[in-house]
Amino acid sequence: MKTRRATAYLQPALLLLAMLFAFPFVLYAVQFGQGGLRNALPEPHYIFSDNATANIGIFTHMITGALVTLLVPLQLFPSLRAKAPRWHRWSGRIIIMSALITAVGGLIYIGLRGTIGGTAMNIGFALYGVLILIAATQTVRHARSGRISAHHDWALRLFWLALGSWLYRVHYGLWYLATGGLWSNPQFTGGFDLAQNIGFYVPYLIGVELYLARKRRPVHRHP
Ligand code: HEM
């Protein structure tokens, strides 16, 4: 009983912590995105080019991505879901729309300009975008059809994917702190850089699948 009560507090506490730590990245992404869209970046940046479509795609994706990163932890607060279902639904709609725009914007940029890290990074990031598209679509599809268990499963996948962009920076920060940047270079072709191309979402998705498989396992009770 005590353990259950402790877990009930642990989940919101961890979600709040994630929001708090991710907030500087949210601000950074909004700042970068709006500066790029207005052609008013404080310094020239390789992401900005004379390809207007690529610019609109990538800088819009930063703003909508920031919104997703900010809002997605709130969706998992059980008390908010129960006490404010209208908030849950509206915030959910905003997250889904923003996630779709984020993924499409990133994919347009990859298609038109390619990432700084070349083919391996293009593939890793494109797969990330496609997975976000799938998870966002499935989350809303199951909610609309009233399949709440499937909705929860996909929402959990979307949650970890949505935090992926922030986790990418967290991994780099911790790695540079621990190793000074071993197997990493400005061209993003070092061993660590290559692992990171999928390392910011694949391990978390595996974790989610293991968790869901465990949850689905029938509980055998002795008669
Ligand atoms: C989930 C929320 C997301 C946020 C907040 C976000 C934010 C950002 C930011 C701020 C940058 C600039 C990188 C820098 O710091 O210099 C960036 C770059 C990029 N993002 Fe995202 N992003 C998100 C999701 C995605 C998704 C889903 C895709 C995949 C389609 C994607 C593809 C890219 C690409 C291709 C770049 C440029 C990489 C390069 O060549 O430097 N992002 N993103």
XYZ file of N, CA and C and ligand atoms in Angstrom:
712
model
N 0.843 -1.223 0.000
C 0.000 0.000 0.000
C 0.872 1.265 0.000
N 1.884 1.204 0.894
C 2.784 2.352 0.998
C 3.549 2.550 -0.304
N 3.974 1.385 -0.903
C 4.744 1.458 -2.151
C 3.887 2.086 -3.249
N 2.577 1.683 -3.278
C 1.698 2.220 -4.310
C 1.546 3.735 -4.142
N 1.443 4.182 -2.876
C 1.287 5.614 -2.632
C 2.554 6.364 -3.069
N 3.714 5.761 -2.776
C 4.982 6.388 -3.151
C 5.079 6.493 -4.668
N 4.652 5.429 -5.393
C 4.705 5.452 -6.865
C 3.764 6.518 -7.407
N 2.612 6.693 -6.750
C 1.646 7.702 -7.200
C 2.250 9.103 -7.152
N 3.163 9.340 -6.210
C 3.819 10.646 -6.127
C 5.034 10.716 -7.044
N 5.672 9.555 -7.250
C 6.917 9.519 -8.017
C 6.692 9.933 -9.469
N 5.612 9.423 -10.077
C 5.378 9.719 -11.502
C 5.211 11.229 -11.759
N 4.303 11.923 -11.030
C 4.198 13.368 -11.266
C 5.497 14.104 -10.945
N 6.207 13.644 -9.916
C 7.463 14.321 -9.548
C 8.482 14.205 -10.687
N 8.586 13.004 -11.273
C 9.536 12.805 -12.377
C 9.119 13.607 -13.612
N 7.806 13.670 -13.846
C 7.321 14.441 -15.001
C 7.621 15.932 -14.822
N 7.400 16.423 -13.609
C 7.698 17.834 -13.329
C 9.180 18.135 -13.514
N 9.988 17.201 -13.043
C 11.442 17.347 -13.156
C 11.864 17.394 -14.623
N 11.265 16.505 -15.422
C 11.578 16.472 -16.862
C 11.207 17.808 -17.498
N 10.028 18.348 -17.122
C 9.585 19.634 -17.677
C 10.554 20.743 -17.322
N 10.989 20.712 -16.063
C 11.889 21.746 -15.563
C 13.231 21.712 -16.303
N 13.783 20.511 -16.434
C 15.088 20.377 -17.088
C 15.000 20.655 -18.590
N 13.837 20.320 -19.174
C 13.706 20.503 -20.626
C 13.394 21.955 -20.991
N 12.994 22.752 -19.999
C 12.523 24.107 -20.297
C 13.566 24.986 -21.006
N 14.838 24.980 -20.576
C 15.823 25.792 -21.306
C 15.933 25.401 -22.781
N 15.812 24.092 -23.073
C 15.860 23.652 -24.469
C 14.634 24.143 -25.239
N 13.472 24.159 -24.557
C 12.237 24.662 -25.177
C 12.437 26.130 -25.585
N 12.990 26.921 -24.662
C 13.220 28.345 -24.952
C 14.213 28.517 -26.100
N 15.289 27.707 -26.041
C 16.321 27.760 -27.083
C 15.716 27.471 -28.452
N 14.856 26.423 -28.518
C 14.270 26.013 -29.796
C 13.331 27.102 -30.334
N 12.531 27.720 -29.447
C 11.609 28.783 -29.889
C 12.405 29.981 -30.411
N 13.436 30.337 -29.650
C 14.282 31.484 -30.016
C 14.933 31.263 -31.380
N 15.516 30.065 -31.558
C 16.182 29.697 -32.804
C 15.167 29.701 -33.952
N 14.005 29.079 -33.707
C 12.985 28.940 -34.749
C 12.457 30.287 -35.215
N 12.106 31.154 -34.264
C 11.526 32.438 -34.686
C 12.593 33.332 -35.321
N 13.827 33.249 -34.837
C 14.926 34.021 -35.445
C 15.144 33.571 -36.886
N 15.101 32.267 -37.111
C 15.308 31.727 -38.455
C 14.172 32.111 -39.393
N 12.937 32.029 -38.890
C 11.784 32.358 -39.738
C 11.787 33.833 -40.150
N 12.309 34.692 -39.255
C 12.324 36.134 -39.569
C 13.619 36.546 -40.259
N 14.477 35.566 -40.557
C 15.812 35.845 -41.096
C 16.547 36.836 -40.188
N 16.448 36.605 -38.882
C 17.043 37.532 -37.916
C 17.875 36.770 -36.887
N 18.601 35.726 -37.351
C 19.458 34.995 -36.410
C 20.613 35.907 -35.998
N 21.015 35.869 -34.726
C 22.077 36.773 -34.264
C 23.405 36.550 -35.006
N 23.633 35.276 -35.423
C 24.853 34.967 -36.184
C 24.482 34.052 -37.340
N 25.262 34.084 -38.442
C 24.968 33.157 -39.542
C 25.037 31.713 -39.048
N 24.138 30.857 -39.547
C 24.108 29.456 -39.100
C 23.937 28.575 -40.329
N 24.631 27.420 -40.336
C 24.567 26.567 -41.542
C 23.152 26.074 -41.831
N 22.287 26.032 -40.818
C 20.927 25.532 -41.048
C 20.128 26.502 -41.937
N 20.447 27.805 -41.820
C 19.740 28.800 -42.634
C 20.379 28.850 -44.027
N 19.542 28.748 -45.059
C 20.096 28.805 -46.417
C 19.194 29.662 -47.293
N 19.494 29.718 -48.599
C 18.608 30.488 -49.474
C 17.468 29.630 -50.013
N 17.322 28.411 -49.458
C 16.186 27.562 -49.827
C 15.021 27.866 -48.871
N 14.068 28.673 -49.363
C 12.988 29.162 -48.494
C 12.152 28.006 -47.922
N 11.888 26.971 -48.727
C 11.056 25.856 -48.250
C 11.756 25.122 -47.111
N 13.067 24.872 -47.296
C 13.827 24.188 -46.240
C 13.850 25.038 -44.974
N 14.016 26.355 -45.152
C 14.028 27.253 -43.982
C 12.695 27.209 -43.234
N 11.601 27.319 -43.989
C 10.278 27.302 -43.333
C 10.091 25.974 -42.609
N 10.464 24.879 -43.275
C 10.307 23.549 -42.663
C 11.089 23.433 -41.367
N 12.352 23.736 -41.401
C 13.199 23.467 -40.234
C 12.929 24.458 -39.091
N 12.696 25.728 -39.424
C 12.513 26.691 -38.329
C 11.102 26.581 -37.723
N 10.123 26.225 -38.551
C 8.789 25.978 -37.991
C 8.852 24.748 -37.091
N 9.594 23.713 -37.530
C 9.664 22.471 -36.736
C 10.263 22.745 -35.352
N 11.153 23.750 -35.253
C 11.742 24.054 -33.937
C 10.677 24.612 -32.985
N 9.798 25.470 -33.524
C 8.769 26.096 -32.671
C 7.693 25.067 -32.280
N 7.209 24.325 -33.267
C 6.174 23.324 -32.940
C 6.771 22.203 -32.079
N 8.037 21.863 -32.345
C 8.714 20.831 -31.535
C 8.851 21.279 -30.087
N 9.124 22.578 -29.905
C 9.241 23.113 -28.543
C 7.905 22.974 -27.807
N 6.831 23.254 -28.540
C 5.486 23.154 -27.944
C 5.194 21.713 -27.527
N 5.574 20.772 -28.377
C 5.364 19.353 -28.060
C 6.169 18.976 -26.814
N 7.431 19.366 -26.785
C 8.305 19.034 -25.643
C 7.735 19.608 -24.346
N 7.193 20.824 -24.443
C 6.658 21.490 -23.257
C 5.379 20.822 -22.757
N 4.482 20.492 -23.694
C 3.143 20.037 -23.292
C 3.043 18.547 -23.010
N 3.907 17.735 -23.661
C 3.685 16.291 -23.606
C 3.777 15.703 -22.183
N 4.645 16.194 -21.289
C 4.664 15.594 -19.942
C 3.350 15.802 -19.193
N 2.682 16.940 -19.450
C 1.423 17.226 -18.736
C 0.347 16.185 -19.062
N 0.407 15.628 -20.276
C -0.614 14.644 -20.682
C -0.571 13.384 -19.831
N 0.589 13.125 -19.232
C 0.733 11.878 -18.480
C 0.400 12.030 -16.988
N 0.064 13.255 -16.568
C -0.335 13.442 -15.167
C -1.696 12.779 -14.955
N -1.773 11.711 -14.162
C -3.064 11.022 -14.007
C -4.137 11.934 -13.425
N -3.769 12.780 -12.458
C -4.784 13.614 -11.805
C -5.350 14.643 -12.779
N -4.497 15.179 -13.653
C -4.944 16.178 -14.622
C -5.885 15.549 -15.647
N -5.564 14.302 -16.018
C -6.405 13.587 -16.987
C -7.796 13.367 -16.407
N -7.828 13.011 -15.109
C -9.104 12.685 -14.478
C -9.894 13.950 -14.150
N -9.182 14.985 -13.653
C -9.912 16.172 -13.171
C -10.160 17.202 -14.265
N -9.350 17.187 -15.302
C -9.528 18.186 -16.365
C -9.495 17.511 -17.732
N -10.529 16.700 -18.023
C -10.508 15.965 -19.300
C -10.543 16.887 -20.528
N -11.178 18.058 -20.355
C -11.224 18.998 -21.504
C -9.834 19.511 -21.828
N -9.070 19.815 -20.749
C -7.679 20.242 -20.939
C -6.888 19.133 -21.658
N -7.075 17.891 -21.182
C -6.356 16.748 -21.757
C -6.642 16.638 -23.260
N -7.919 16.814 -23.621
C -8.287 16.665 -25.032
C -7.724 17.807 -25.880
N -7.832 19.058 -25.383
C -7.355 20.196 -26.159
C -5.842 20.203 -26.277
N -5.204 19.928 -25.147
C -3.748 19.879 -25.168
C -3.285 18.732 -26.081
N -4.041 17.624 -26.043
C -3.726 16.482 -26.906
C -3.796 16.862 -28.379
N -4.859 17.592 -28.744
C -5.009 18.008 -30.155
C -3.841 18.891 -30.579
N -3.469 19.840 -29.695
C -2.355 20.746 -30.027
C -1.062 19.947 -30.192
N -0.847 18.979 -29.279
C 0.377 18.165 -29.352
C 0.417 17.372 -30.660
N -0.707 16.746 -31.004
C -0.723 15.907 -32.222
C -0.456 16.770 -33.459
N -1.153 17.895 -33.572
C -0.949 18.774 -34.735
C 0.503 19.248 -34.791
N 1.015 19.668 -33.629
C 2.390 20.183 -33.585
C 3.394 19.080 -33.911
N 3.123 17.864 -33.406
C 4.056 16.754 -33.664
C 4.099 16.443 -35.158
N 2.918 16.491 -35.819
C 2.878 16.203 -37.259
C 3.665 17.278 -38.025
N 3.457 18.549 -37.647
C 4.172 19.641 -38.340
C 5.683 19.517 -38.084
N 6.040 19.189 -36.839
C 7.463 19.043 -36.484
C 8.122 17.979 -37.359
N 7.481 16.823 -37.430
C 8.070 15.711 -38.189
C 8.156 16.065 -39.672
N 7.056 16.615 -40.223
C 7.054 16.940 -41.658
C 8.103 18.021 -41.947
N 8.189 19.037 -41.079
C 9.180 20.110 -41.260
C 10.600 19.551 -41.272
N 10.893 18.665 -40.325
C 12.227 18.055 -40.257
C 12.502 17.200 -41.485
N 11.481 16.445 -41.927
C 11.657 15.562 -43.101
C 11.871 16.385 -44.378
N 11.158 17.505 -44.489
C 11.339 18.381 -45.672
C 12.791 18.875 -45.713
N 13.278 19.295 -44.546
C 14.659 19.797 -44.482
C 15.654 18.695 -44.869
N 15.442 17.501 -44.343
C 16.356 16.386 -44.664
C 16.322 16.114 -46.172
N 15.107 16.111 -46.740
C 14.978 15.843 -48.174
C 15.631 16.919 -49.026
N 15.514 18.173 -48.630
C 15.999 19.271 -49.471
C 17.470 19.601 -49.221
N 17.909 19.505 -47.962
C 19.266 19.952 -47.657
C 20.144 18.872 -47.047
N 19.536 17.924 -46.339
C 20.333 16.892 -45.660
C 20.915 17.441 -44.366
N 21.226 16.528 -43.449
C 21.750 16.968 -42.153
C 23.254 17.184 -42.235
N 23.791 17.773 -41.191
C 25.231 18.056 -41.134
C 26.043 16.753 -41.080
N 25.446 15.687 -40.556
C 26.190 14.429 -40.370
C 26.146 13.486 -41.571
N 25.473 13.871 -42.654
C 25.440 13.033 -43.861
C 24.462 11.873 -43.773
N 24.720 10.838 -44.597
C 23.741 9.749 -44.784
C 23.270 9.108 -43.478
N 24.211 8.744 -42.588
C 23.825 8.037 -41.357
C 22.879 8.903 -40.518
N 23.203 10.180 -40.429
C 22.355 11.078 -39.625
C 21.020 11.320 -40.338
N 21.073 11.421 -41.681
C 19.816 11.587 -42.437
C 18.876 10.423 -42.135
N 19.427 9.202 -42.165
C 18.594 8.018 -41.947
C 18.045 8.004 -40.517
N 18.938 8.229 -39.547
C 18.521 8.204 -38.135
C 17.447 9.236 -37.839
N 17.629 10.465 -38.354
C 16.672 11.538 -38.080
C 15.372 11.335 -38.875
N 15.505 10.816 -40.117
C 14.292 10.591 -40.923
C 13.429 9.507 -40.264
N 14.086 8.451 -39.757
C 13.342 7.392 -39.079
C 12.639 7.952 -37.834
N 13.345 8.843 -37.147
C 12.762 9.502 -35.972
C 11.488 10.260 -36.371
N 11.568 11.008 -37.465
C 10.404 11.766 -37.940
C 9.251 10.845 -38.308
N 9.561 9.753 -39.008
C 8.503 8.823 -39.440
C 7.849 8.176 -38.212
N 8.657 7.814 -37.213
C 8.095 7.197 -35.995
C 7.186 8.174 -35.256
N 7.572 9.452 -35.244
C 6.700 10.460 -34.605
C 5.374 10.556 -35.365
N 5.458 10.537 -36.691
C 4.221 10.595 -37.492
C 3.315 9.413 -37.148
N 3.907 8.216 -37.073
C 3.110 7.015 -36.780
C 2.518 7.096 -35.366
N 3.370 7.428 -34.394
C 2.903 7.435 -32.997
C 1.811 8.488 -32.786
N 1.974 9.665 -33.405
C 0.974 10.730 -33.236
C -0.352 10.286 -33.855
N -0.285 9.703 -35.060
C -1.504 9.275 -35.739
C -2.213 8.167 -34.947
N -1.446 7.196 -34.481
C -2.039 6.079 -33.748
C -2.646 6.537 -32.419
N -1.962 7.463 -31.746
C -2.460 7.956 -30.454
C -3.853 8.559 -30.620
N -3.996 9.421 -31.620
C -5.287 10.101 -31.802
C -6.338 9.138 -32.375
N -5.927 8.235 -33.260
C -6.865 7.282 -33.875
C -7.516 6.406 -32.799
N -6.693 5.872 -31.896
C -7.228 4.990 -30.854
C -8.090 5.770 -29.850
N -7.704 7.012 -29.565
C -8.503 7.821 -28.635
C -9.897 8.046 -29.222
N -9.936 8.384 -30.522
C -11.224 8.676 -31.189
C -12.119 7.451 -31.240
N -11.495 6.264 -31.341
C -12.307 5.041 -31.428
C -12.616 4.469 -30.052
N -12.161 5.157 -29.009
C -12.464 4.702 -27.652
C -11.627 3.508 -27.198
N -10.567 3.190 -27.930
C -9.690 2.081 -27.503
C -8.639 2.645 -26.554
N -9.037 2.801 -25.294
C -8.242 3.567 -24.351
C -6.899 2.901 -24.028
N -6.899 1.560 -23.955
C -5.651 0.883 -23.629
C -4.624 1.088 -24.748
N -5.069 0.926 -26.011
C -4.164 1.138 -27.148
C -3.750 2.614 -27.214
N -4.678 3.506 -26.878
C -4.374 4.945 -26.857
C -3.246 5.229 -25.866
N -3.346 4.627 -24.673
C -2.298 4.823 -23.651
C -0.953 4.306 -24.138
N -0.960 3.116 -24.767
C 0.296 2.523 -25.246
C 0.990 3.445 -26.260
N 0.210 3.936 -27.222
C 0.808 4.797 -28.252
C 1.203 6.157 -27.692
N 0.406 6.639 -26.719
C 0.747 7.925 -26.105
C 2.087 7.826 -25.371
N 2.337 6.662 -24.784
C 3.606 6.471 -24.075
C 4.782 6.456 -25.066
N 4.554 5.794 -26.203
C 5.600 5.793 -27.255
C 5.844 7.230 -27.739
N 4.735 7.963 -27.951
C 4.863 9.347 -28.433
C 5.583 10.215 -27.403
N 5.294 9.978 -26.135
C 5.933 10.750 -25.060
C 7.462 10.639 -25.162
N 7.963 9.392 -25.265
C 9.422 9.214 -25.307
C 10.018 9.736 -26.605
N 9.268 9.609 -27.692
C 9.762 10.165 -28.962
C 9.805 11.689 -28.873
N 8.767 12.273 -28.277
C 8.691 13.731 -28.187
C 9.839 14.287 -27.345
N 10.230 13.548 -26.321
C 11.338 14.026 -25.489
C 12.697 13.713 -26.124
N 12.671 12.941 -27.225
C 13.924 12.487 -27.851
C 14.863 13.610 -28.232
N 14.312 14.670 -28.798
C 15.160 15.767 -29.259
C 15.914 16.414 -28.086
N 15.215 16.534 -26.967
C 15.858 17.064 -25.765
C 16.875 16.040 -25.227
N 16.493 14.753 -25.217
C 17.396 13.705 -24.719
C 18.688 13.644 -25.552
N 18.558 13.942 -26.847
C 19.730 13.991 -27.734
C 20.762 14.973 -27.164
N 20.272 16.133 -26.774
C 21.179 17.160 -26.186
C 21.676 16.719 -24.813
N 20.817 16.079 -24.031
C 21.216 15.612 -22.695
C 22.354 14.593 -22.843
N 22.203 13.653 -23.795
C 23.249 12.640 -24.006
C 24.573 13.322 -24.349
N 24.513 14.285 -25.283
C 25.748 14.976 -25.679
C 26.370 15.714 -24.500
N 25.518 16.404 -23.735
C 26.017 17.166 -22.582
C 26.732 16.258 -21.595
N 26.082 15.158 -21.247
C 26.660 14.233 -20.255
C 27.929 13.584 -20.807
N 27.889 13.214 -22.097
C 29.050 12.550 -22.715
C 30.265 13.483 -22.738
N 30.038 14.741 -23.121
C 31.152 15.701 -23.176
C 31.672 15.988 -21.772
N 30.753 16.002 -20.818
C 31.164 16.236 -19.425
C 32.039 15.082 -18.938
N 31.656 13.862 -19.292
C 32.354 12.669 -18.793
C 33.641 12.391 -19.565
N 33.637 12.649 -20.881
C 34.784 12.200 -21.696
C 35.496 13.346 -22.406
N 34.935 14.544 -22.360
C 35.532 15.667 -23.087
C 35.276 15.578 -24.589
N 34.373 14.689 -25.000
C 34.006 14.631 -26.430
C 34.674 13.505 -27.190
N 34.970 12.419 -26.483
C 35.562 11.236 -27.117
C 34.647 10.719 -28.235
N 35.232 10.257 -29.354
C 34.488 9.677 -30.491
C 33.384 10.621 -30.999
N 33.680 11.907 -30.927
C 32.715 12.878 -31.437
C 33.479 13.997 -32.136
N 32.978 14.470 -33.265
C 33.676 15.549 -33.974
C 32.665 16.516 -34.605
N 33.120 17.678 -35.090
C 32.169 18.669 -35.623
C 31.418 18.190 -36.863
N 31.937 17.147 -37.543
C 31.225 16.622 -38.725
C 30.189 15.553 -38.319
N 30.135 15.269 -37.034
C 29.193 14.264 -36.491
C 29.419 12.861 -37.092
N 30.715 12.521 -37.287
C 31.008 11.210 -37.880
C 31.779 10.300 -36.917
N 31.972 10.746 -35.676
C 32.664 9.903 -34.679
C 31.763 8.744 -34.224
N 32.341 7.786 -33.530
C 31.592 6.620 -33.070
C 30.411 7.013 -32.197
N 30.646 7.963 -31.291
C 29.546 8.395 -30.421
C 28.458 9.089 -31.247
N 28.908 9.950 -32.191
C 27.935 10.654 -33.036
C 27.070 9.660 -33.803
N 27.701 8.618 -34.332
C 26.958 7.632 -35.135
C 25.937 6.893 -34.262
N 26.381 6.515 -33.045
C 25.460 5.822 -32.128
C 24.289 6.727 -31.757
N 24.588 8.017 -31.645
C 23.557 8.972 -31.247
C 22.462 9.148 -32.300
N 22.778 8.829 -33.570
C 21.786 9.037 -34.633
C 20.478 8.302 -34.354
N 20.580 7.179 -33.622
C 19.341 6.503 -33.214
C 19.280 6.321 -31.685
N 20.418 6.669 -31.032
C 20.535 6.411 -29.590
C 19.655 7.294 -28.718
N 19.054 8.310 -29.310
C 18.230 9.207 -28.489
C 16.756 8.790 -28.479
N 16.419 7.771 -29.295
C 15.022 7.293 -29.224
C 14.893 5.781 -29.206
N 15.773 5.039 -29.891
C 15.594 3.572 -29.950
C 15.664 2.914 -28.556
N 16.673 3.209 -27.714
C 16.707 2.549 -26.397
C 15.463 2.842 -25.555
N 14.939 4.052 -25.675
C 13.756 4.411 -24.885
C 12.519 3.661 -25.396
N 12.455 3.495 -26.732
C 11.320 2.750 -27.291
C 11.398 1.278 -26.889
N 12.614 0.738 -26.830
C 12.767 -0.656 -26.377
C 12.280 -0.758 -24.925
N 12.663 0.212 -24.116
C 12.217 0.254 -22.709
C 10.697 0.264 -22.619
N 10.049 1.078 -23.466
C 8.581 1.158 -23.465
C 7.985 -0.197 -23.830
N 8.562 -0.853 -24.872
C 8.005 -2.148 -25.302
C 8.147 -3.190 -24.193
N 9.280 -3.191 -23.496
C 9.479 -4.141 -22.399
C 8.459 -3.885 -21.292
N 8.254 -2.613 -20.986
C 7.293 -2.228 -19.951
C 5.875 -2.672 -20.335
N 5.508 -2.420 -21.615
C 4.148 -2.780 -22.054
C 3.961 -4.295 -22.072
N 5.004 -5.024 -22.470
C 4.914 -6.490 -22.506
C 4.706 -7.032 -21.093
N 5.409 -6.453 -20.141
C 5.280 -6.869 -18.740
C 3.890 -6.574 -18.203
N 3.378 -5.408 -18.609
C 2.040 -5.004 -18.144
C 0.958 -5.934 -18.686
N 1.192 -6.415 -19.943
C 0.181 -7.273 -20.576
C 0.214 -8.698 -20.061
N 1.354 -9.108 -19.453
C 1.482 -10.502 -19.011
C 0.407 -10.836 -17.979
N -0.326 -11.950 -18.169
C -1.381 -12.256 -17.199
C -0.796 -12.564 -15.825
N -1.477 -12.126 -14.782
C -1.013 -12.386 -13.425
C -1.575 -13.727 -12.987
N -0.698 -14.685 -12.641
C -1.157 -16.005 -12.182
C -1.303 -15.988 -10.674
N -2.517 -16.226 -10.225
C -2.744 -16.281 -8.782
C -2.939 -17.732 -8.369
N -2.407 -18.054 -7.208
C -2.636 -19.407 -6.702
C -4.065 -19.499 -6.174
N -4.739 -20.626 -6.449
C -6.126 -20.739 -5.972
C -6.174 -20.776 -4.445
C 10.390 16.868 -30.789
C 10.702 18.120 -30.836
C 11.856 18.722 -31.593
C 12.505 19.853 -31.224
C 12.202 20.721 -30.025
C 13.553 20.075 -32.210
C 14.438 21.143 -32.171
C 15.528 21.297 -32.995
C 16.516 22.326 -32.885
C 16.525 23.445 -31.828
C 17.421 22.147 -33.871
C 18.670 23.004 -34.135
C 19.898 22.218 -33.783
C 20.926 23.004 -33.056
O 20.825 23.093 -31.846
O 21.839 23.514 -33.728
C 16.994 20.992 -34.620
C 17.651 20.485 -35.711
C 17.155 19.486 -36.508
N 16.036 18.716 -36.280
Fe 14.756 18.897 -34.736
N 13.504 19.086 -33.140
C 12.479 18.228 -32.825
C 12.087 17.112 -33.541
C 12.606 16.732 -34.759
C 12.100 15.657 -35.588
C 10.869 14.796 -35.277
C 12.901 15.585 -36.679
C 12.815 14.599 -37.806
C 12.202 14.744 -38.890
C 13.897 16.618 -36.551
C 14.887 16.904 -37.479
C 15.879 17.855 -37.336
C 16.934 18.061 -38.305
C 17.113 17.322 -39.608
C 17.741 19.089 -37.785
C 18.998 19.681 -38.425
C 20.181 18.773 -38.107
C 21.485 19.401 -38.604
O 21.853 19.146 -39.742
O 22.108 20.138 -37.820
N 13.692 17.288 -35.377
N 15.845 20.497 -34.071
